[in-house]
Coordinates of C-alpha atoms and ligand atoms in Angstrom, one line a residue:
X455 CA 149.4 149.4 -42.3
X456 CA 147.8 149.9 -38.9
X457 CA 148.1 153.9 -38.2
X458 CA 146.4 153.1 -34.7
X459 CA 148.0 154.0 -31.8
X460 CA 147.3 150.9 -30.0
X461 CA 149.7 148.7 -27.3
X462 CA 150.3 145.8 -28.2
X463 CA 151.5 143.2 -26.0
X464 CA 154.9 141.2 -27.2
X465 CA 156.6 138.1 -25.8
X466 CA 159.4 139.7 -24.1
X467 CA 162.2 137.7 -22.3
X468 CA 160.9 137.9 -18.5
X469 CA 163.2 140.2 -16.5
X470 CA 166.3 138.4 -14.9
X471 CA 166.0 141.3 -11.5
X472 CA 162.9 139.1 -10.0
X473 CA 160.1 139.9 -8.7
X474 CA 157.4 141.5 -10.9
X475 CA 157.6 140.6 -14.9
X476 CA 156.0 143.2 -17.5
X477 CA 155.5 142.3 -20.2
X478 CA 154.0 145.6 -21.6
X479 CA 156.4 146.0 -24.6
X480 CA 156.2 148.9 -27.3
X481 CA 154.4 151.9 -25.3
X482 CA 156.6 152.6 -21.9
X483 CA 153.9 154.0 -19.9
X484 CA 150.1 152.5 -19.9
X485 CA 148.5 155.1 -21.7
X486 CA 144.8 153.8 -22.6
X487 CA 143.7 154.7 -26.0
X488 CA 140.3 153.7 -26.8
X489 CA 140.4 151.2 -29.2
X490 CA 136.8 151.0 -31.5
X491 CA 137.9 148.4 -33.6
X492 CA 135.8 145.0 -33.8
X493 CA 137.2 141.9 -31.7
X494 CA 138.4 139.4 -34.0
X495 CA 137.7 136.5 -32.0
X496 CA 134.0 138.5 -32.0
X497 CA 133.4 135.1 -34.5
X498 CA 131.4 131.7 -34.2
X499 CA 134.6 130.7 -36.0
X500 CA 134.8 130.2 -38.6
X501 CA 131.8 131.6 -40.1
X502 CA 132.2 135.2 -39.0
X503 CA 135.3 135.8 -39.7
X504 CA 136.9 138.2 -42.7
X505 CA 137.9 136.7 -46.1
X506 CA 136.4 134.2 -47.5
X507 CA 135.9 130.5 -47.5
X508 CA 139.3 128.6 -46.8
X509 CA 140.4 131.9 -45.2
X510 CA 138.4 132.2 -42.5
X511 CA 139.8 128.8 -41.5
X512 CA 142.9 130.0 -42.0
X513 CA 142.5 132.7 -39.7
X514 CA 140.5 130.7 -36.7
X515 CA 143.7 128.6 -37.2
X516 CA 146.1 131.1 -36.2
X517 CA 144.0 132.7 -33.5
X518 CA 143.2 129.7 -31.8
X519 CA 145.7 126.5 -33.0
X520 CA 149.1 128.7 -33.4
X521 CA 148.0 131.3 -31.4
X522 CA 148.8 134.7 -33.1
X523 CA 149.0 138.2 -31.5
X524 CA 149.5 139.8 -34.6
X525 CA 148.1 140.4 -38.2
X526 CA 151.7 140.0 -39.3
X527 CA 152.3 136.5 -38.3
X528 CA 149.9 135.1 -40.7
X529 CA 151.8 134.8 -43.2
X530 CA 149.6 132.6 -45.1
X531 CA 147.2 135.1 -45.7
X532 CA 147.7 137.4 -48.9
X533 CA 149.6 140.3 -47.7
X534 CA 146.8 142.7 -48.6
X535 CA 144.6 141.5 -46.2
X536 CA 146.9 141.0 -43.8
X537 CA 147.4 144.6 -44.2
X538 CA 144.0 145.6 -44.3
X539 CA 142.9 143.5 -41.6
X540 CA 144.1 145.9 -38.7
X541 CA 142.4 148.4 -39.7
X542 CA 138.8 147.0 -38.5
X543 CA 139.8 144.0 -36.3
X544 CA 141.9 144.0 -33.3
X545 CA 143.6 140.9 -31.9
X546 CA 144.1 141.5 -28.1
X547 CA 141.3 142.5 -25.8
X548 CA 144.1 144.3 -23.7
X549 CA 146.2 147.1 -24.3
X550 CA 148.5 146.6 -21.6
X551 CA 149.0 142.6 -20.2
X552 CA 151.3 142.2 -16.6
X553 CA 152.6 139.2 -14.8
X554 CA 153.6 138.4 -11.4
X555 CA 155.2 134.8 -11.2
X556 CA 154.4 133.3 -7.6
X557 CA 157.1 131.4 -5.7
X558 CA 154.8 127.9 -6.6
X559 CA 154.8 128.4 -10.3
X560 CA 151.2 130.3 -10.7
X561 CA 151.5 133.4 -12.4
X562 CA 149.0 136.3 -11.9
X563 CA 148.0 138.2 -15.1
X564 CA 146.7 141.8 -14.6
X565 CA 145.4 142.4 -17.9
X566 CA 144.2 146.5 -18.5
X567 CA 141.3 146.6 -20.5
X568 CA 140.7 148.8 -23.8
X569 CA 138.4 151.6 -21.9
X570 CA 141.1 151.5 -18.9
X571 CA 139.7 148.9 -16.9
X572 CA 141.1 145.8 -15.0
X573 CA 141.1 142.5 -14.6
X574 CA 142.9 139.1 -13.7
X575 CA 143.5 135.9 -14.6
X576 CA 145.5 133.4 -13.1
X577 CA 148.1 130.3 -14.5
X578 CA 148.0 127.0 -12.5
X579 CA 150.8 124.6 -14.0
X580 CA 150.0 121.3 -12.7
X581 CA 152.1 118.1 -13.2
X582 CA 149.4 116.7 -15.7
X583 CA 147.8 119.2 -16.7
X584 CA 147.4 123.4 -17.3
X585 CA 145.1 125.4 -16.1
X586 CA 143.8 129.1 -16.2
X587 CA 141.4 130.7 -14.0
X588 CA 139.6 133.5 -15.5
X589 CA 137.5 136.1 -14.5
X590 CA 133.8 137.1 -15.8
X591 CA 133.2 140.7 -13.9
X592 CA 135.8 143.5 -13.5
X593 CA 135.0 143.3 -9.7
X594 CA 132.0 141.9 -8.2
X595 CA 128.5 142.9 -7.2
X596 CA 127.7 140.5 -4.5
X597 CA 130.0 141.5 -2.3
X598 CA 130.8 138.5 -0.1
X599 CA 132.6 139.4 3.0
X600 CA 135.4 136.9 3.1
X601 CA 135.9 138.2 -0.7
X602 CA 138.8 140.7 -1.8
X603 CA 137.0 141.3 -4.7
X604 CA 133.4 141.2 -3.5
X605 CA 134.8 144.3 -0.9
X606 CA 137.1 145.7 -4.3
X607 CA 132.6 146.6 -5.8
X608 CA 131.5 146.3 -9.1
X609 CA 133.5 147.8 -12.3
X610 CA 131.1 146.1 -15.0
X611 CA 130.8 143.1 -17.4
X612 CA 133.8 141.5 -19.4
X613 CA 132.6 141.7 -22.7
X614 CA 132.2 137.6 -24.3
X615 CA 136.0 138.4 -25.8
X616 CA 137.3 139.7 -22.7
X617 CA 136.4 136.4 -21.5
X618 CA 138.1 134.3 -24.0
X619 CA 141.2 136.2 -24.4
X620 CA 142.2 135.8 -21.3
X621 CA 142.8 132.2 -22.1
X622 CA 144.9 132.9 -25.5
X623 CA 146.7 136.2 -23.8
X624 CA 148.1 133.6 -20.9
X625 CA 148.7 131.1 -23.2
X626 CA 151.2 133.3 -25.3
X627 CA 152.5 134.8 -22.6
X628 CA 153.2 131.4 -21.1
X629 CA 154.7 130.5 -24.5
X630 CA 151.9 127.8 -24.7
X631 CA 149.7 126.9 -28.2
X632 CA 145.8 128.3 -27.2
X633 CA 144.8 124.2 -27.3
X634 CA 147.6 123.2 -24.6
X635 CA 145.5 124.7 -22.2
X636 CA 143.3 121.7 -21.1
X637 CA 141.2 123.4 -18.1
X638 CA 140.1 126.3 -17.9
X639 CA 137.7 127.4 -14.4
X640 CA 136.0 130.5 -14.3
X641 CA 136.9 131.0 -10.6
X642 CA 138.6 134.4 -11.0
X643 CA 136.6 138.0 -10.4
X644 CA 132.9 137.9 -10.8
X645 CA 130.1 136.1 -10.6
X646 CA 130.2 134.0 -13.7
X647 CA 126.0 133.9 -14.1
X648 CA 125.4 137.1 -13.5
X649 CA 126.9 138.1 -16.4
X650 CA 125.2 135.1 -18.2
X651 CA 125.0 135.7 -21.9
X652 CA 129.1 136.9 -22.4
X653 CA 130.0 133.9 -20.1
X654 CA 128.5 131.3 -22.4
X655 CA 129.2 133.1 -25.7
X656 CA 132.8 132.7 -24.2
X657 CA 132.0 128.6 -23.1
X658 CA 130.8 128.0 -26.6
X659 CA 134.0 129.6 -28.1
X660 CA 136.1 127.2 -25.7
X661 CA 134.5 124.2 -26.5
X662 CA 133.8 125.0 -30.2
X663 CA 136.0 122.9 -32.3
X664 CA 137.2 125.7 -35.0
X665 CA 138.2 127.4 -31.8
X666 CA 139.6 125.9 -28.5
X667 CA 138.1 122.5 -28.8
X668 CA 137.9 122.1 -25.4
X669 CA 136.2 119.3 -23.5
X670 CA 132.9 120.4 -21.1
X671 CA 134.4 118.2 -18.4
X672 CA 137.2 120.5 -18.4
X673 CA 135.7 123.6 -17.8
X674 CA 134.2 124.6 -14.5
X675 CA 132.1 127.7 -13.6
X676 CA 131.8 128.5 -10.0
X677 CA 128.7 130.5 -8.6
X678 CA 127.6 131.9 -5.8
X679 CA 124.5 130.4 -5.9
X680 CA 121.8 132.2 -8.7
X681 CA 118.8 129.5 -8.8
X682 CA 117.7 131.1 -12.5
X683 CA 120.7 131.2 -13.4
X684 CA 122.2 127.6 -13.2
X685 CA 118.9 126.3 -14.4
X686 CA 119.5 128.4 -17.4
X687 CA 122.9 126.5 -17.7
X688 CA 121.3 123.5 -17.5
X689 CA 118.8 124.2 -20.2
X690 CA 121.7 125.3 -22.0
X691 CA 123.0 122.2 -22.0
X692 CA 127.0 123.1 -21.9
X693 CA 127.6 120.5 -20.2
X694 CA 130.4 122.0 -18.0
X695 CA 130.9 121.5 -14.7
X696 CA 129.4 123.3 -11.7
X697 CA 131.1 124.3 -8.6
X698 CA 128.7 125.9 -5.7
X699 CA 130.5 128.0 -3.6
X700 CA 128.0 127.2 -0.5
X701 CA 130.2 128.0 2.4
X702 CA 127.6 127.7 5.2
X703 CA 124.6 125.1 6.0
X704 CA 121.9 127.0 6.8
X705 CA 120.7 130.2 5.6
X706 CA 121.4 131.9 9.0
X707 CA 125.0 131.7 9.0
X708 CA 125.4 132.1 5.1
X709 CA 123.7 135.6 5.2
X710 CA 126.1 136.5 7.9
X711 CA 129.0 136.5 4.8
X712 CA 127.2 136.4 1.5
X713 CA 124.6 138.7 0.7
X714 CA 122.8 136.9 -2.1
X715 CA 121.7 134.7 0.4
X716 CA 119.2 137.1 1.4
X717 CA 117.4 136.6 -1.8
X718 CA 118.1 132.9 -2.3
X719 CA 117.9 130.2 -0.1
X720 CA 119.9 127.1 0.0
X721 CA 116.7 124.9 -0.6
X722 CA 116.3 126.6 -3.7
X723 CA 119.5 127.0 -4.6
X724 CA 119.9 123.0 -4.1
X725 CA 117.1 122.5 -5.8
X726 CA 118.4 124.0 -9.3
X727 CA 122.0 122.3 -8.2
X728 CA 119.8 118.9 -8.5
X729 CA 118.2 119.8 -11.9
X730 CA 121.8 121.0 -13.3
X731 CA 122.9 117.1 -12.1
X732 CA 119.7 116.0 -13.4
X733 CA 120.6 117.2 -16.6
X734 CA 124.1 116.9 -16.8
X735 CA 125.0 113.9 -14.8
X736 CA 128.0 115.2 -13.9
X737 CA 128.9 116.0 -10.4
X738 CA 128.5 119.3 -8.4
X739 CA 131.8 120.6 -6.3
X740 CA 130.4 122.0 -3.0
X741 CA 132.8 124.8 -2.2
X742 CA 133.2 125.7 1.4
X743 CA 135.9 128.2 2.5
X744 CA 136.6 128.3 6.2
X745 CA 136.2 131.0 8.7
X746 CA 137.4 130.5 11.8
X747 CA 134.1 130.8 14.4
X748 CA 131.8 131.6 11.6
X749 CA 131.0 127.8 9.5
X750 CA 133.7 125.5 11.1
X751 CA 131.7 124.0 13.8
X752 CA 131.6 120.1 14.1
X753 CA 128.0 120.2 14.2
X754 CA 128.0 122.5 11.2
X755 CA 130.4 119.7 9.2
X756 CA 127.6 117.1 10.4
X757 CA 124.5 119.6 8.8
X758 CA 126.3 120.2 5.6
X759 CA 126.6 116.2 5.4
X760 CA 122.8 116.2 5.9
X761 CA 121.9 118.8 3.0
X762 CA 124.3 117.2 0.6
X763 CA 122.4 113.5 0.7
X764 CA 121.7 112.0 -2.3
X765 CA 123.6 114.5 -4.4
X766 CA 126.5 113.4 -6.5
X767 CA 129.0 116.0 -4.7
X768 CA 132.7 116.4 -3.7
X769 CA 133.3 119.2 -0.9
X770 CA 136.2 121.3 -1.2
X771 CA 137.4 123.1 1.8
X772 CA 138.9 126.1 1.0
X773 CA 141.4 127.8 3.8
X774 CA 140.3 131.1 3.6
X775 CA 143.1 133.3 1.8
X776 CA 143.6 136.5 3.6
X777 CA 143.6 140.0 2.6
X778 CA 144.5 143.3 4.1
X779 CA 141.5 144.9 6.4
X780 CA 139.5 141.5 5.7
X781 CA 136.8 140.9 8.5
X782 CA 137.1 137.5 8.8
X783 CA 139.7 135.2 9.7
X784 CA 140.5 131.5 8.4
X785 CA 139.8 128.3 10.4
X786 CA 143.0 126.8 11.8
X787 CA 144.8 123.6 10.2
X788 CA 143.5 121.3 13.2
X789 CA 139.9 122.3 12.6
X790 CA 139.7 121.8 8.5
X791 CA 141.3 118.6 9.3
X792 CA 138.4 117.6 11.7
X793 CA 136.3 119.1 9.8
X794 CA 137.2 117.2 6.5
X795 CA 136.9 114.0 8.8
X796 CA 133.8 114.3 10.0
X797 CA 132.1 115.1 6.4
X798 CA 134.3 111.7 5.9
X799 CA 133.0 109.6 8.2
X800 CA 129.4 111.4 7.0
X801 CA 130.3 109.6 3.6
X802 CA 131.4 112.8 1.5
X803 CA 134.1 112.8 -0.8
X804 CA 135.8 116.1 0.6
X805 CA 139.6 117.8 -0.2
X806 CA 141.2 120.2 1.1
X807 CA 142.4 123.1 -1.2
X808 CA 145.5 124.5 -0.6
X809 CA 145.6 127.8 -2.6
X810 CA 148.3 128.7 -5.1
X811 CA 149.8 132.1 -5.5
X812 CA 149.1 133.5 -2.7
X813 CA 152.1 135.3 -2.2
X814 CA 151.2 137.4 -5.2
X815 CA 147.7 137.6 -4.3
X816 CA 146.8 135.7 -7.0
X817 CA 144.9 133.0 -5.1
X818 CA 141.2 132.4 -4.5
X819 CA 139.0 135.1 -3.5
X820 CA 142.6 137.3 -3.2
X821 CA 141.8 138.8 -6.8
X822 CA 141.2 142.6 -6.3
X823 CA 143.7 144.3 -8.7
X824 CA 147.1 144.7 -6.9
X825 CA 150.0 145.2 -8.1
X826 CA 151.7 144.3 -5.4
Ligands
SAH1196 N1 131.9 134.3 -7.9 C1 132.2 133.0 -8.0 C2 133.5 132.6 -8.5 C3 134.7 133.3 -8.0 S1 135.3 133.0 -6.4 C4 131.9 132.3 -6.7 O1 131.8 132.9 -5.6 O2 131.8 131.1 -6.7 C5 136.0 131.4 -6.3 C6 135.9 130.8 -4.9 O3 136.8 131.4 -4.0 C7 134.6 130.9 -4.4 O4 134.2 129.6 -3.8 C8 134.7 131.9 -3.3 O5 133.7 131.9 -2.3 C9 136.1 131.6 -2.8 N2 136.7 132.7 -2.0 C10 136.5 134.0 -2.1 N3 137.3 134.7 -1.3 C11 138.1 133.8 -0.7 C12 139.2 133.9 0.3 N4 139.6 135.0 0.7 N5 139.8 132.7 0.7 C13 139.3 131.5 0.2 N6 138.4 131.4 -0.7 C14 137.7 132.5 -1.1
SF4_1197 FE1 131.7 137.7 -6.0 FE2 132.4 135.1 -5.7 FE3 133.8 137.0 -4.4 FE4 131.3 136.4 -3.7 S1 133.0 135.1 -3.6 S2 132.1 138.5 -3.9 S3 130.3 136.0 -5.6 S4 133.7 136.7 -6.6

């Protein structure tokens, strides 16, 4: 049996009080002990994996098809192994998972990491469809201004199966199979492609078919903007989709809030966007969240129109999500709606995105580890 003093995270009944839902379970209080054991989804599945032959498949079947949290549920598998299993492999990249339902469905997940570290994820049921945003970075290093977490710094990397477990840790949690989660965007904390090799080692886990078995077309990695980066991607050939968070249309104004645009301009960065479409074919979301008196000019709507010719885009307008002490404030309803009209009449395909969760700060660019 497993002698380790690890937390393990059960399906509890959420609480009937309201408000917050924990969903800690056997240790009361979050006490982190380190936890050196290997991750099991650490696998290209099912080749990696312990046991042998038909038993590996058996195992990739339960991680990612039925979704087991614990050695014990497999109860195909020989109960030695079963047994010995725990000693050397752990299940959950977390020791201690939390949730907090918003008033619109979402549901945050603070997950606490092995070493004591945080991160997010959040749960977006939609009427057709479910999705998960995840996050790459605990925190993030370029430090956008408009950005709760880009002001929260950088913790460090998620590890490739911190990445993926986010996905099966919301999944049980929402009482889901691993596969009934159709979308997944990387969208939470971090800057997906600067943590570039543990980002795609997850991709290729979500899209393997012994694992999640996910389609490209339904995965989505937003980025800041790293020209090496998303022509790495491209090379790569994933084939997921690319969202640009661009959020100015000139450089002057988009080093006023992001500071990777000191380094990268948007010619380049347009440039790589082309190649990724070149190579790919599939289109590129332009995201663009709006600050009141900082990108929401008319005339700015009518520049971005101009840069964006002759690529195979769809704008999103984002209406900035505030939190506390932010510098910045959003753009009023009125002005997105002009401004949405003009990139219209400019012939761009444009939405406006209304956020989810943010009453639980769980919405974009609100992710910066409250509990609230
Ligand atoms: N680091 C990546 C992905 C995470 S952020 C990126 O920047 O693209 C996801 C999106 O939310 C980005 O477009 C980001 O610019 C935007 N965002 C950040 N803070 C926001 C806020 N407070 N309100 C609205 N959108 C925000
Ligand atoms: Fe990082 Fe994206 Fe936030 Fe900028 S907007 S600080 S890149 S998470």
């Amino acid at each position: 049996m497993n002698e380790r003093p690890t937390f393990r995270t059960e399906r509890d009944e959420p609480p009937t009080d309201g408000g917050v839902c924990y969903v800690p379970a056997s240790a009361p209080e979050a006490v982190v002990v380190p936890d050196e054991r290997k991750p099991i989804l650490l696998p290209e599945p099912p080749d990696e994996l312990p046991g042998k032959g038909y038993r590996k498949n058996q195992i990739a079947s339960w991680l990612y098809k039925k979704g087991a949290r614990e050695f014990d549920e497999m109860t195909d598998l020989p109960r030695r192994l079963r047994e010995a299993l725990p000693a050397e492999w752990r299940i959950s990249e977390f020791a201690l998972v939390q949730a907090f339902p918003s008033a619109d469905g979402s549901v945050k997940y603070l997950f606490t990491l092995h070493d004591g570290q945080r991160t997010e994820a959040v749960f977006l049921p939609y009427a057709d469809r479910k999705t998960v945003c995840i996050s790459s970075q605990v925190g993030c290093p370029a430090g956008c201004t408009f950005c709760a977490t880009g002001k929260m710094g950088f913790g460090r990397n998620l590890t490739g199966p911190e990445i993926l477990d986010q996905i099966l840790a919301v999944a049980y949690h929402q009482g889901l199979a691993p596969r009934e989660i159709r979308n997944v965007v990387l969208m939470g904390m971090g800057e997906p492609l600067l943590n570039y090799e543990n980002v795609t080692w997850a991709v290729r886990r979500m899209l393997n078919k012994h694992a999640l078995a996910m389609s490209p077309r339904r995965i989505t990695l937003s980025t800041v903007g790293i020209p090496k980066g998303i022509r790495r991607l491209a090379a790569d050939d994933l084939g997921v989709k690319l969202a640009l968070s661009l959020h100015a249309p000139d450089d002057e104004t988009r080093k006023k809030i992001i500071p990777t645009a000191h380094r990268y301009t948007i010619a380049e960065i347009m440039d790589a966007v082309r190649a990724y479409f070149d190579r790919t074919k599939r289109r590129v979301t332009i995201e663009y969240t709006m600050l009141r008196g900082v990108n929401d000019r008319e005339e700015q709507a009518r520049e971005l129109a101009r840069i964006l010719q002759g690529l195979v885009a769809h704008v999103n307008l984002i209406p900035f999500n505030p939190w506390e002490g932010a510098p910045v404030a959003g753009s009023g309803r009125k002005k997105i709606q002009r401004f949405a009209e003009t990139l219209e009449k400019a012939g761009l395909p444009v939405t406006v995105r209304w956020s989810r969760g943010v009453d639980v700060g769980a919405a974009c660019g609100q992710l910066a580890l409250k509990e609230n």
